[in-house]
Amino acid sequence: MTGVPDTNKPTGTPTPNAAWPEGLSVWATAQSTGPVQRRGRYVPQSVKHPARMLPAIAAHAVAAYTQPGELVFDPMCGIGTTIVEAIHAGRDGLGVEYESRWSDIADANIAHAQRHGATGRGSVIRGDATRLTALVPAALQGQVALVVTSPPYGPTVHGLVRPGADGVAKYDNRYGEDKGNLAYRSSLAGLVDGFTDILRGCHTLLRPGGVVVVTARPWRKRGELVDLPSAVLAAGTNAGLVPIERCVALLAAVRDGHLVARPSFFQLQQVRKARAGGVPMHLIAHEDVLVLGKPLSQETGTGVVA
């Protein structure tokens, strides 16, 4: 792979680093923290979104799987990270976002990027991504080179915290109040059904040989591990996509051959509680990156180009 961020560059500019060998399935995408990656590159209100993708992950995927001028799409774009990194890399970016609050911030981030030298074009459509073919102009069907996205995890995993008189209080941990949002489906099966519908729409938008990159991580619900990455793979194959690669995007920095973890408060709290109860749980230091493709030939289902 290419597109690993250069830690010698100014903060907030995740760009490819030729010092890292190509073809790696491990992406070193957390050499700097999320706030440092976004500083000056995204508008300040971006921090309020509960589940922001690391800019370096989106930048890596764009550099690895597309060429300048191609179209990159995110069906659940949130604050527009995928689009911002695409247009900074000279690609065009298109997103769909269900919540108007986040789509407004995505618009602001796109305008901010273009004021700071991004050469690509970017835009956001407000709507339900489970109905992509009804939202996206028909002229774009078969035109997308790359989809980069992540399914929602819900408020139990994300958010910010502040200390208070009664302990730690959580805030900015919800996508919105509309229960039609995919994030609020009550079961993993419901989430996967909705995500499968989204990937079917992405299949229609992709050009033959186009690629889908989905980041996902498992989480625990009442102590039980929820294997979201495997569910994402099943959703992709049910949508007609073909698995190409399974990579790892580090959420920890690499320093002198060692990983420097950057866990969230929620991860630390969960691991500490588990260990106190005798369960040898460890911190998750990566996101799974599921890479799937649209076959070049619909008849044979073969010939995916990555």
PDB file of C-alpha atoms in Angstrom:
ATOM      1  CA  MET A   1       0.000   0.000   0.000  1.00  0.00           C
ATOM      2  CA  THR A   2       0.930   3.657  -0.287  1.00  0.00           C
ATOM      3  CA  GLY A   3      -0.329   6.725   1.452  1.00  0.00           C
ATOM      4  CA  VAL A   4       1.087   6.319   4.957  1.00  0.00           C
ATOM      5  CA  PRO A   5       1.247   9.780   6.567  1.00  0.00           C
ATOM      6  CA  ASP A   6       4.656  11.415   6.842  1.00  0.00           C
ATOM      7  CA  THR A   7       5.208  12.373  10.473  1.00  0.00           C
ATOM      8  CA  ASN A   8       7.804  14.978   9.410  1.00  0.00           C
ATOM      9  CA  LYS A   9       5.158  16.996   7.579  1.00  0.00           C
ATOM     10  CA  PRO A  10       3.354  19.881   9.313  1.00  0.00           C
ATOM     11  CA  THR A  11       0.520  18.732  11.554  1.00  0.00           C
ATOM     12  CA  GLY A  12      -2.834  18.237   9.904  1.00  0.00           C
ATOM     13  CA  THR A  13      -1.440  17.164   6.511  1.00  0.00           C
ATOM     14  CA  PRO A  14      -1.663  13.361   6.202  1.00  0.00           C
ATOM     15  CA  THR A  15       0.279  12.688   2.996  1.00  0.00           C
ATOM     16  CA  PRO A  16       2.114   9.666   1.544  1.00  0.00           C
ATOM     17  CA  ASN A  17       5.552   8.826   2.920  1.00  0.00           C
ATOM     18  CA  ALA A  18       7.926   7.066   0.535  1.00  0.00           C
ATOM     19  CA  ALA A  19      10.022   5.854   3.479  1.00  0.00           C
ATOM     20  CA  TRP A  20       7.385   3.243   4.290  1.00  0.00           C
ATOM     21  CA  PRO A  21       7.521   0.130   2.066  1.00  0.00           C
ATOM     22  CA  GLU A  22       4.651  -0.476  -0.305  1.00  0.00           C
ATOM     23  CA  GLY A  23       2.383  -3.503  -0.086  1.00  0.00           C
ATOM     24  CA  LEU A  24       1.953  -3.453   3.678  1.00  0.00           C
ATOM     25  CA  SER A  25      -1.341  -4.653   5.099  1.00  0.00           C
ATOM     26  CA  VAL A  26      -0.681  -2.641   8.280  1.00  0.00           C
ATOM     27  CA  TRP A  27      -1.391   1.062   7.861  1.00  0.00           C
ATOM     28  CA  ALA A  28       0.519   3.364  10.246  1.00  0.00           C
ATOM     29  CA  THR A  29      -2.303   5.874  10.511  1.00  0.00           C
ATOM     30  CA  ALA A  30      -1.946   7.149  14.088  1.00  0.00           C
ATOM     31  CA  GLN A  31       1.589   8.501  14.151  1.00  0.00           C
ATOM     32  CA  SER A  32      -0.067  11.690  15.376  1.00  0.00           C
ATOM     33  CA  THR A  33      -3.300  11.910  17.354  1.00  0.00           C
ATOM     34  CA  GLY A  34      -6.673  12.619  15.796  1.00  0.00           C
ATOM     35  CA  PRO A  35      -6.811  16.203  17.102  1.00  0.00           C
ATOM     36  CA  VAL A  36      -3.352  16.903  15.663  1.00  0.00           C
ATOM     37  CA  GLN A  37      -4.338  15.419  12.294  1.00  0.00           C
ATOM     38  CA  ARG A  38      -7.421  17.660  12.161  1.00  0.00           C
ATOM     39  CA  ARG A  39      -5.856  20.841  13.534  1.00  0.00           C
ATOM     40  CA  GLY A  40      -6.173  23.605  10.957  1.00  0.00           C
ATOM     41  CA  ARG A  41      -7.490  21.139   8.389  1.00  0.00           C
ATOM     42  CA  TYR A  42     -11.054  20.861   9.737  1.00  0.00           C
ATOM     43  CA  VAL A  43     -13.377  23.440  11.284  1.00  0.00           C
ATOM     44  CA  PRO A  44     -13.414  23.392  15.117  1.00  0.00           C
ATOM     45  CA  GLN A  45     -17.008  22.150  15.459  1.00  0.00           C
ATOM     46  CA  SER A  46     -15.974  18.879  13.777  1.00  0.00           C
ATOM     47  CA  VAL A  47     -14.949  17.551  17.189  1.00  0.00           C
ATOM     48  CA  LYS A  48     -18.613  17.231  18.198  1.00  0.00           C
ATOM     49  CA  HIS A  49     -19.235  14.238  15.937  1.00  0.00           C
ATOM     50  CA  PRO A  50     -19.135  11.045  18.044  1.00  0.00           C
ATOM     51  CA  ALA A  51     -17.354   8.825  15.499  1.00  0.00           C
ATOM     52  CA  ARG A  52     -14.843  10.717  13.394  1.00  0.00           C
ATOM     53  CA  MET A  53     -12.652   8.662  11.071  1.00  0.00           C
ATOM     54  CA  LEU A  54      -8.953   9.408  11.387  1.00  0.00           C
ATOM     55  CA  PRO A  55      -8.004  11.633   8.436  1.00  0.00           C
ATOM     56  CA  ALA A  56      -4.877   9.530   7.851  1.00  0.00           C
ATOM     57  CA  ILE A  57      -7.010   6.410   7.309  1.00  0.00           C
ATOM     58  CA  ALA A  58      -9.085   8.116   4.621  1.00  0.00           C
ATOM     59  CA  ALA A  59      -5.960   9.676   3.072  1.00  0.00           C
ATOM     60  CA  HIS A  60      -4.223   6.291   2.964  1.00  0.00           C
ATOM     61  CA  ALA A  61      -7.173   4.628   1.238  1.00  0.00           C
ATOM     62  CA  VAL A  62      -7.472   7.432  -1.323  1.00  0.00           C
ATOM     63  CA  ALA A  63      -3.744   7.294  -2.126  1.00  0.00           C
ATOM     64  CA  ALA A  64      -3.688   3.489  -2.298  1.00  0.00           C
ATOM     65  CA  TYR A  65      -6.751   2.847  -4.468  1.00  0.00           C
ATOM     66  CA  THR A  66      -7.299   5.902  -6.697  1.00  0.00           C
ATOM     67  CA  GLN A  67      -5.625   8.254  -9.118  1.00  0.00           C
ATOM     68  CA  PRO A  68      -5.992  12.065  -9.308  1.00  0.00           C
ATOM     69  CA  GLY A  69      -9.255  13.153 -10.872  1.00  0.00           C
ATOM     70  CA  GLU A  70     -11.205  10.053  -9.871  1.00  0.00           C
ATOM     71  CA  LEU A  71     -14.397  10.088  -7.810  1.00  0.00           C
ATOM     72  CA  VAL A  72     -14.409   9.024  -4.146  1.00  0.00           C
ATOM     73  CA  PHE A  73     -17.688   8.418  -2.305  1.00  0.00           C
ATOM     74  CA  ASP A  74     -18.754   8.039   1.332  1.00  0.00           C
ATOM     75  CA  PRO A  75     -22.399   7.015   1.918  1.00  0.00           C
ATOM     76  CA  MET A  76     -22.249   7.932   5.638  1.00  0.00           C
ATOM     77  CA  CYS A  77     -19.867  10.854   5.473  1.00  0.00           C
ATOM     78  CA  GLY A  78     -20.458  12.500   8.860  1.00  0.00           C
ATOM     79  CA  ILE A  79     -18.288  15.630   9.017  1.00  0.00           C
ATOM     80  CA  GLY A  80     -16.854  14.851   5.572  1.00  0.00           C
ATOM     81  CA  THR A  81     -13.453  13.330   6.407  1.00  0.00           C
ATOM     82  CA  THR A  82     -13.376  11.109   3.318  1.00  0.00           C
ATOM     83  CA  ILE A  83     -14.369  14.003   1.059  1.00  0.00           C
ATOM     84  CA  VAL A  84     -11.862  16.434   2.576  1.00  0.00           C
ATOM     85  CA  GLU A  85      -8.960  14.003   2.199  1.00  0.00           C
ATOM     86  CA  ALA A  86     -10.041  13.148  -1.354  1.00  0.00           C
ATOM     87  CA  ILE A  87     -10.182  16.751  -2.537  1.00  0.00           C
ATOM     88  CA  HIS A  88      -6.862  17.572  -0.858  1.00  0.00           C
ATOM     89  CA  ALA A  89      -5.405  14.691  -2.907  1.00  0.00           C
ATOM     90  CA  GLY A  90      -6.769  16.045  -6.189  1.00  0.00           C
ATOM     91  CA  ARG A  91      -9.725  13.666  -6.395  1.00  0.00           C
ATOM     92  CA  ASP A  92     -13.413  14.592  -6.419  1.00  0.00           C
ATOM     93  CA  GLY A  93     -15.458  13.679  -3.361  1.00  0.00           C
ATOM     94  CA  LEU A  94     -19.150  13.018  -2.836  1.00  0.00           C
ATOM     95  CA  GLY A  95     -20.913  12.090   0.392  1.00  0.00           C
ATOM     96  CA  VAL A  96     -24.344  11.303   1.761  1.00  0.00           C
ATOM     97  CA  GLU A  97     -25.240  12.186   5.356  1.00  0.00           C
ATOM     98  CA  TYR A  98     -28.502  11.505   7.180  1.00  0.00           C
ATOM     99  CA  GLU A  99     -28.197  14.186   9.878  1.00  0.00           C
ATOM    100  CA  SER A 100     -28.336  17.809   8.714  1.00  0.00           C
ATOM    101  CA  ARG A 101     -26.167  18.890  11.665  1.00  0.00           C
ATOM    102  CA  TRP A 102     -23.232  16.842  10.391  1.00  0.00           C
ATOM    103  CA  SER A 103     -23.834  17.555   6.713  1.00  0.00           C
ATOM    104  CA  ASP A 104     -23.647  21.289   7.482  1.00  0.00           C
ATOM    105  CA  ILE A 105     -20.277  20.737   9.170  1.00  0.00           C
ATOM    106  CA  ALA A 106     -19.158  18.593   6.227  1.00  0.00           C
ATOM    107  CA  ASP A 107     -20.039  21.469   3.886  1.00  0.00           C
ATOM    108  CA  ALA A 108     -17.996  23.815   6.085  1.00  0.00           C
ATOM    109  CA  ASN A 109     -15.042  21.413   6.039  1.00  0.00           C
ATOM    110  CA  ILE A 110     -15.162  21.134   2.240  1.00  0.00           C
ATOM    111  CA  ALA A 111     -15.234  24.932   1.875  1.00  0.00           C
ATOM    112  CA  HIS A 112     -12.386  25.192   4.407  1.00  0.00           C
ATOM    113  CA  ALA A 113     -10.320  22.674   2.432  1.00  0.00           C
ATOM    114  CA  GLN A 114     -10.880  24.520  -0.834  1.00  0.00           C
ATOM    115  CA  ARG A 115      -9.859  27.807   0.772  1.00  0.00           C
ATOM    116  CA  HIS A 116      -6.635  26.080   1.826  1.00  0.00           C
ATOM    117  CA  GLY A 117      -5.602  24.733  -1.543  1.00  0.00           C
ATOM    118  CA  ALA A 118      -7.642  21.564  -2.117  1.00  0.00           C
ATOM    119  CA  THR A 119      -7.999  21.151  -5.875  1.00  0.00           C
ATOM    120  CA  GLY A 120     -10.777  18.564  -6.026  1.00  0.00           C
ATOM    121  CA  ARG A 121     -14.502  19.211  -6.023  1.00  0.00           C
ATOM    122  CA  GLY A 122     -16.619  18.075  -3.086  1.00  0.00           C
ATOM    123  CA  SER A 123     -20.279  18.000  -2.149  1.00  0.00           C
ATOM    124  CA  VAL A 124     -22.716  16.390   0.282  1.00  0.00           C
ATOM    125  CA  ILE A 125     -26.248  15.088  -0.288  1.00  0.00           C
ATOM    126  CA  ARG A 126     -28.629  15.017   2.682  1.00  0.00           C
ATOM    127  CA  GLY A 127     -30.602  11.794   2.916  1.00  0.00           C
ATOM    128  CA  ASP A 128     -30.903   8.150   3.885  1.00  0.00           C
ATOM    129  CA  ALA A 129     -27.995   6.117   2.518  1.00  0.00           C
ATOM    130  CA  THR A 130     -30.080   2.923   2.510  1.00  0.00           C
ATOM    131  CA  ARG A 131     -31.797   4.495  -0.536  1.00  0.00           C
ATOM    132  CA  LEU A 132     -28.702   5.594  -2.456  1.00  0.00           C
ATOM    133  CA  THR A 133     -30.011   5.037  -5.969  1.00  0.00           C
ATOM    134  CA  ALA A 134     -32.900   7.397  -5.220  1.00  0.00           C
ATOM    135  CA  LEU A 135     -30.562  10.068  -3.808  1.00  0.00           C
ATOM    136  CA  VAL A 136     -27.540  10.140  -6.094  1.00  0.00           C
ATOM    137  CA  PRO A 137     -27.947  11.418  -9.674  1.00  0.00           C
ATOM    138  CA  ALA A 138     -28.309   8.569 -12.153  1.00  0.00           C
ATOM    139  CA  ALA A 139     -25.463  10.053 -14.209  1.00  0.00           C
ATOM    140  CA  LEU A 140     -23.033   9.020 -11.448  1.00  0.00           C
ATOM    141  CA  GLN A 141     -23.967   5.347 -11.546  1.00  0.00           C
ATOM    142  CA  GLY A 142     -20.915   3.355 -12.566  1.00  0.00           C
ATOM    143  CA  GLN A 143     -18.605   6.370 -12.057  1.00  0.00           C
ATOM    144  CA  VAL A 144     -17.256   5.942  -8.507  1.00  0.00           C
ATOM    145  CA  ALA A 145     -13.678   4.640  -8.232  1.00  0.00           C
ATOM    146  CA  LEU A 146     -13.569   4.237  -4.465  1.00  0.00           C
ATOM    147  CA  VAL A 147     -15.966   4.095  -1.526  1.00  0.00           C
ATOM    148  CA  VAL A 148     -14.514   4.799   1.932  1.00  0.00           C
ATOM    149  CA  THR A 149     -16.826   4.526   4.919  1.00  0.00           C
ATOM    150  CA  SER A 150     -17.467   3.057   8.351  1.00  0.00           C
ATOM    151  CA  PRO A 151     -20.692   1.685   9.857  1.00  0.00           C
ATOM    152  CA  PRO A 152     -22.059   3.393  12.977  1.00  0.00           C
ATOM    153  CA  TYR A 153     -21.345   1.902  16.387  1.00  0.00           C
ATOM    154  CA  GLY A 154     -23.892   3.758  18.505  1.00  0.00           C
ATOM    155  CA  PRO A 155     -23.505   5.911  21.625  1.00  0.00           C
ATOM    156  CA  THR A 156     -22.082   3.147  23.847  1.00  0.00           C
ATOM    157  CA  VAL A 157     -18.719   3.298  22.073  1.00  0.00           C
ATOM    158  CA  HIS A 158     -18.114   6.951  21.174  1.00  0.00           C
ATOM    159  CA  GLY A 159     -18.294  10.406  22.664  1.00  0.00           C
ATOM    160  CA  LEU A 160     -16.356  12.833  24.830  1.00  0.00           C
ATOM    161  CA  VAL A 161     -16.094  12.996  28.618  1.00  0.00           C
ATOM    162  CA  ARG A 162     -15.645  15.688  31.246  1.00  0.00           C
ATOM    163  CA  PRO A 163     -15.097  15.342  35.001  1.00  0.00           C
ATOM    164  CA  GLY A 164     -17.882  16.549  37.278  1.00  0.00           C
ATOM    165  CA  ALA A 165     -18.973  16.556  40.891  1.00  0.00           C
ATOM    166  CA  ASP A 166     -20.705  13.203  40.440  1.00  0.00           C
ATOM    167  CA  GLY A 167     -17.912  11.590  38.440  1.00  0.00           C
ATOM    168  CA  VAL A 168     -17.312  11.521  34.710  1.00  0.00           C
ATOM    169  CA  ALA A 169     -20.064  12.779  32.399  1.00  0.00           C
ATOM    170  CA  LYS A 170     -20.353  11.754  28.743  1.00  0.00           C
ATOM    171  CA  TYR A 171     -21.341  14.236  26.020  1.00  0.00           C
ATOM    172  CA  ASP A 172     -21.361  14.531  22.214  1.00  0.00           C
ATOM    173  CA  ASN A 173     -21.962  10.793  22.057  1.00  0.00           C
ATOM    174  CA  ARG A 174     -25.029  10.712  19.799  1.00  0.00           C
ATOM    175  CA  TYR A 175     -25.373  10.959  16.035  1.00  0.00           C
ATOM    176  CA  GLY A 176     -28.728  12.702  16.402  1.00  0.00           C
ATOM    177  CA  GLU A 177     -32.233  12.273  17.803  1.00  0.00           C
ATOM    178  CA  ASP A 178     -33.933  10.788  14.726  1.00  0.00           C
ATOM    179  CA  LYS A 179     -34.516   7.088  15.410  1.00  0.00           C
ATOM    180  CA  GLY A 180     -34.532   6.462  11.664  1.00  0.00           C
ATOM    181  CA  ASN A 181     -30.760   6.827  11.783  1.00  0.00           C
ATOM    182  CA  LEU A 182     -29.043   3.500  11.106  1.00  0.00           C
ATOM    183  CA  ALA A 183     -27.000   3.979  14.304  1.00  0.00           C
ATOM    184  CA  TYR A 184     -30.120   3.350  16.400  1.00  0.00           C
ATOM    185  CA  ARG A 185     -31.108  -0.028  15.035  1.00  0.00           C
ATOM    186  CA  SER A 186     -31.475  -2.164  18.126  1.00  0.00           C
ATOM    187  CA  SER A 187     -29.588  -5.266  17.010  1.00  0.00           C
ATOM    188  CA  LEU A 188     -26.487  -6.210  15.061  1.00  0.00           C
ATOM    189  CA  ALA A 189     -28.731  -7.984  12.546  1.00  0.00           C
ATOM    190  CA  GLY A 190     -30.707  -4.783  11.961  1.00  0.00           C
ATOM    191  CA  LEU A 191     -27.519  -2.769  11.564  1.00  0.00           C
ATOM    192  CA  VAL A 192     -26.109  -5.284   9.081  1.00  0.00           C
ATOM    193  CA  ASP A 193     -29.346  -5.357   7.061  1.00  0.00           C
ATOM    194  CA  GLY A 194     -29.220  -1.580   6.692  1.00  0.00           C
ATOM    195  CA  PHE A 195     -25.519  -1.611   5.874  1.00  0.00           C
ATOM    196  CA  THR A 196     -26.107  -4.301   3.242  1.00  0.00           C
ATOM    197  CA  ASP A 197     -28.666  -2.004   1.580  1.00  0.00           C
ATOM    198  CA  ILE A 198     -26.068   0.781   1.601  1.00  0.00           C
ATOM    199  CA  LEU A 199     -23.423  -1.450   0.024  1.00  0.00           C
ATOM    200  CA  ARG A 200     -25.888  -2.553  -2.671  1.00  0.00           C
ATOM    201  CA  GLY A 201     -26.306   1.094  -3.553  1.00  0.00           C
ATOM    202  CA  CYS A 202     -22.529   1.529  -3.570  1.00  0.00           C
ATOM    203  CA  HIS A 203     -22.264  -1.455  -5.927  1.00  0.00           C
ATOM    204  CA  THR A 204     -24.507   0.395  -8.388  1.00  0.00           C
ATOM    205  CA  LEU A 205     -22.438   3.583  -8.118  1.00  0.00           C
ATOM    206  CA  LEU A 206     -19.067   1.848  -8.465  1.00  0.00           C
ATOM    207  CA  ARG A 207     -17.412   1.479 -11.827  1.00  0.00           C
ATOM    208  CA  PRO A 208     -16.397  -2.083 -12.781  1.00  0.00           C
ATOM    209  CA  GLY A 209     -13.206  -2.814 -10.860  1.00  0.00           C
ATOM    210  CA  GLY A 210     -14.051  -0.122  -8.279  1.00  0.00           C
ATOM    211  CA  VAL A 211     -13.104  -0.634  -4.639  1.00  0.00           C
ATOM    212  CA  VAL A 212     -14.913  -0.332  -1.300  1.00  0.00           C
ATOM    213  CA  VAL A 213     -12.897   0.279   1.886  1.00  0.00           C
ATOM    214  CA  VAL A 214     -14.784  -0.182   5.153  1.00  0.00           C
ATOM    215  CA  THR A 215     -13.195   0.372   8.552  1.00  0.00           C
ATOM    216  CA  ALA A 216     -14.772  -1.469  11.466  1.00  0.00           C
ATOM    217  CA  ARG A 217     -13.840  -2.707  14.887  1.00  0.00           C
ATOM    218  CA  PRO A 218     -15.406  -5.187  17.278  1.00  0.00           C
ATOM    219  CA  TRP A 219     -16.918  -3.929  20.523  1.00  0.00           C
ATOM    220  CA  ARG A 220     -18.307  -5.489  23.673  1.00  0.00           C
ATOM    221  CA  LYS A 221     -21.949  -5.412  24.692  1.00  0.00           C
ATOM    222  CA  ARG A 222     -22.646  -6.616  28.216  1.00  0.00           C
ATOM    223  CA  GLY A 223     -19.281  -8.334  28.157  1.00  0.00           C
ATOM    224  CA  GLU A 224     -19.865 -10.208  24.897  1.00  0.00           C
ATOM    225  CA  LEU A 225     -17.703  -9.470  21.852  1.00  0.00           C
ATOM    226  CA  VAL A 226     -19.646  -8.159  18.853  1.00  0.00           C
ATOM    227  CA  ASP A 227     -17.747  -9.152  15.699  1.00  0.00           C
ATOM    228  CA  LEU A 228     -18.657  -6.243  13.438  1.00  0.00           C
ATOM    229  CA  PRO A 229     -15.789  -6.766  10.922  1.00  0.00           C
ATOM    230  CA  SER A 230     -17.041 -10.252  10.007  1.00  0.00           C
ATOM    231  CA  ALA A 231     -20.577  -8.893   9.736  1.00  0.00           C
ATOM    232  CA  VAL A 232     -19.315  -6.188   7.355  1.00  0.00           C
ATOM    233  CA  LEU A 233     -17.693  -8.825   5.148  1.00  0.00           C
ATOM    234  CA  ALA A 234     -20.960 -10.764   5.011  1.00  0.00           C
ATOM    235  CA  ALA A 235     -22.854  -7.576   4.140  1.00  0.00           C
ATOM    236  CA  GLY A 236     -20.399  -6.846   1.337  1.00  0.00           C
ATOM    237  CA  THR A 237     -20.633 -10.262  -0.261  1.00  0.00           C
ATOM    238  CA  ASN A 238     -24.440 -10.186   0.028  1.00  0.00           C
ATOM    239  CA  ALA A 239     -24.321  -6.864  -1.835  1.00  0.00           C
ATOM    240  CA  GLY A 240     -22.429  -8.469  -4.732  1.00  0.00           C
ATOM    241  CA  LEU A 241     -18.927  -7.294  -3.793  1.00  0.00           C
ATOM    242  CA  VAL A 242     -15.841  -9.507  -3.774  1.00  0.00           C
ATOM    243  CA  PRO A 243     -13.378  -9.507  -0.834  1.00  0.00           C
ATOM    244  CA  ILE A 244      -9.896  -8.371  -1.932  1.00  0.00           C
ATOM    245  CA  GLU A 245      -7.866  -7.644   1.196  1.00  0.00           C
ATOM    246  CA  ARG A 246      -8.160  -7.455   4.963  1.00  0.00           C
ATOM    247  CA  CYS A 247      -5.814  -4.842   6.373  1.00  0.00           C
ATOM    248  CA  VAL A 248      -5.175  -3.187   9.728  1.00  0.00           C
ATOM    249  CA  ALA A 249      -5.262   0.576  10.350  1.00  0.00           C
ATOM    250  CA  LEU A 250      -3.330   1.279  13.516  1.00  0.00           C
ATOM    251  CA  LEU A 251      -4.922   3.413  16.212  1.00  0.00           C
ATOM    252  CA  ALA A 252      -1.554   3.394  17.989  1.00  0.00           C
ATOM    253  CA  ALA A 253       1.678   5.130  17.043  1.00  0.00           C
ATOM    254  CA  VAL A 254       4.804   3.188  16.112  1.00  0.00           C
ATOM    255  CA  ARG A 255       7.826   4.417  18.077  1.00  0.00           C
ATOM    256  CA  ASP A 256      11.196   2.624  17.993  1.00  0.00           C
ATOM    257  CA  GLY A 257       9.555  -0.640  17.047  1.00  0.00           C
ATOM    258  CA  HIS A 258       6.886  -0.437  19.752  1.00  0.00           C
ATOM    259  CA  LEU A 259       3.219   0.494  19.720  1.00  0.00           C
ATOM    260  CA  VAL A 260       2.176   3.563  21.691  1.00  0.00           C
ATOM    261  CA  ALA A 261      -1.514   3.083  22.442  1.00  0.00           C
ATOM    262  CA  ARG A 262      -3.958   5.969  22.076  1.00  0.00           C
ATOM    263  CA  PRO A 263      -7.034   4.473  23.776  1.00  0.00           C
ATOM    264  CA  SER A 264     -10.231   6.353  24.418  1.00  0.00           C
ATOM    265  CA  PHE A 265     -11.560   6.847  27.922  1.00  0.00           C
ATOM    266  CA  PHE A 266     -14.238   4.238  27.182  1.00  0.00           C
ATOM    267  CA  GLN A 267     -11.700   1.639  26.108  1.00  0.00           C
ATOM    268  CA  LEU A 268      -9.617   2.170  29.226  1.00  0.00           C
ATOM    269  CA  GLN A 269     -12.668   2.043  31.467  1.00  0.00           C
ATOM    270  CA  GLN A 270     -13.900  -1.184  29.877  1.00  0.00           C
ATOM    271  CA  VAL A 271     -10.516  -2.912  30.062  1.00  0.00           C
ATOM    272  CA  ARG A 272      -9.962  -1.872  33.673  1.00  0.00           C
ATOM    273  CA  LYS A 273     -13.385  -3.166  34.723  1.00  0.00           C
ATOM    274  CA  ALA A 274     -12.815  -6.441  32.899  1.00  0.00           C
ATOM    275  CA  ARG A 275      -9.415  -6.999  34.452  1.00  0.00           C
ATOM    276  CA  ALA A 276     -10.764  -6.153  37.881  1.00  0.00           C
ATOM    277  CA  GLY A 277     -13.299  -8.920  37.307  1.00  0.00           C
ATOM    278  CA  GLY A 278     -10.639 -11.412  36.286  1.00  0.00           C
ATOM    279  CA  VAL A 279     -11.141 -11.163  32.509  1.00  0.00           C
ATOM    280  CA  PRO A 280      -7.761 -10.700  30.723  1.00  0.00           C
ATOM    281  CA  MET A 281      -9.015  -8.092  28.237  1.00  0.00           C
ATOM    282  CA  HIS A 282      -6.591  -6.012  26.171  1.00  0.00           C
ATOM    283  CA  LEU A 283      -6.897  -2.630  24.492  1.00  0.00           C
ATOM    284  CA  ILE A 284      -7.864  -2.616  20.826  1.00  0.00           C
ATOM    285  CA  ALA A 285      -5.084  -0.772  18.984  1.00  0.00           C
ATOM    286  CA  HIS A 286      -6.396  -0.989  15.423  1.00  0.00           C
ATOM    287  CA  GLU A 287      -9.378  -0.930  13.142  1.00  0.00           C
ATOM    288  CA  ASP A 288     -10.014  -3.713  10.667  1.00  0.00           C
ATOM    289  CA  VAL A 289      -9.951  -2.463   7.082  1.00  0.00           C
ATOM    290  CA  LEU A 290     -12.151  -4.581   4.836  1.00  0.00           C
ATOM    291  CA  VAL A 291     -11.370  -4.059   1.150  1.00  0.00           C
ATOM    292  CA  LEU A 292     -13.916  -5.317  -1.377  1.00  0.00           C
ATOM    293  CA  GLY A 293     -14.386  -4.742  -5.068  1.00  0.00           C
ATOM    294  CA  LYS A 294     -16.935  -4.694  -7.850  1.00  0.00           C
ATOM    295  CA  PRO A 295     -16.063  -7.382 -10.407  1.00  0.00           C
ATOM    296  CA  LEU A 296     -14.979  -6.256 -13.850  1.00  0.00           C
ATOM    297  CA  SER A 297     -17.269  -8.920 -15.271  1.00  0.00           C
ATOM    298  CA  GLN A 298     -20.719  -9.325 -13.783  1.00  0.00           C
ATOM    299  CA  GLU A 299     -21.097 -12.657 -15.562  1.00  0.00           C
ATOM    300  CA  THR A 300     -18.007 -14.318 -14.092  1.00  0.00           C
ATOM    301  CA  GLY A 301     -17.675 -12.358 -10.873  1.00  0.00           C
ATOM    302  CA  THR A 302     -13.922 -12.114 -11.460  1.00  0.00           C
ATOM    303  CA  GLY A 303     -11.329  -9.587 -12.443  1.00  0.00           C
ATOM    304  CA  VAL A 304     -11.509  -7.061  -9.625  1.00  0.00           C
ATOM    305  CA  VAL A 305      -8.829  -4.427 -10.012  1.00  0.00           C
ATOM    306  CA  ALA A 306      -7.369  -2.954  -6.781  1.00  0.00           C
TER     307      ALA A 306
END
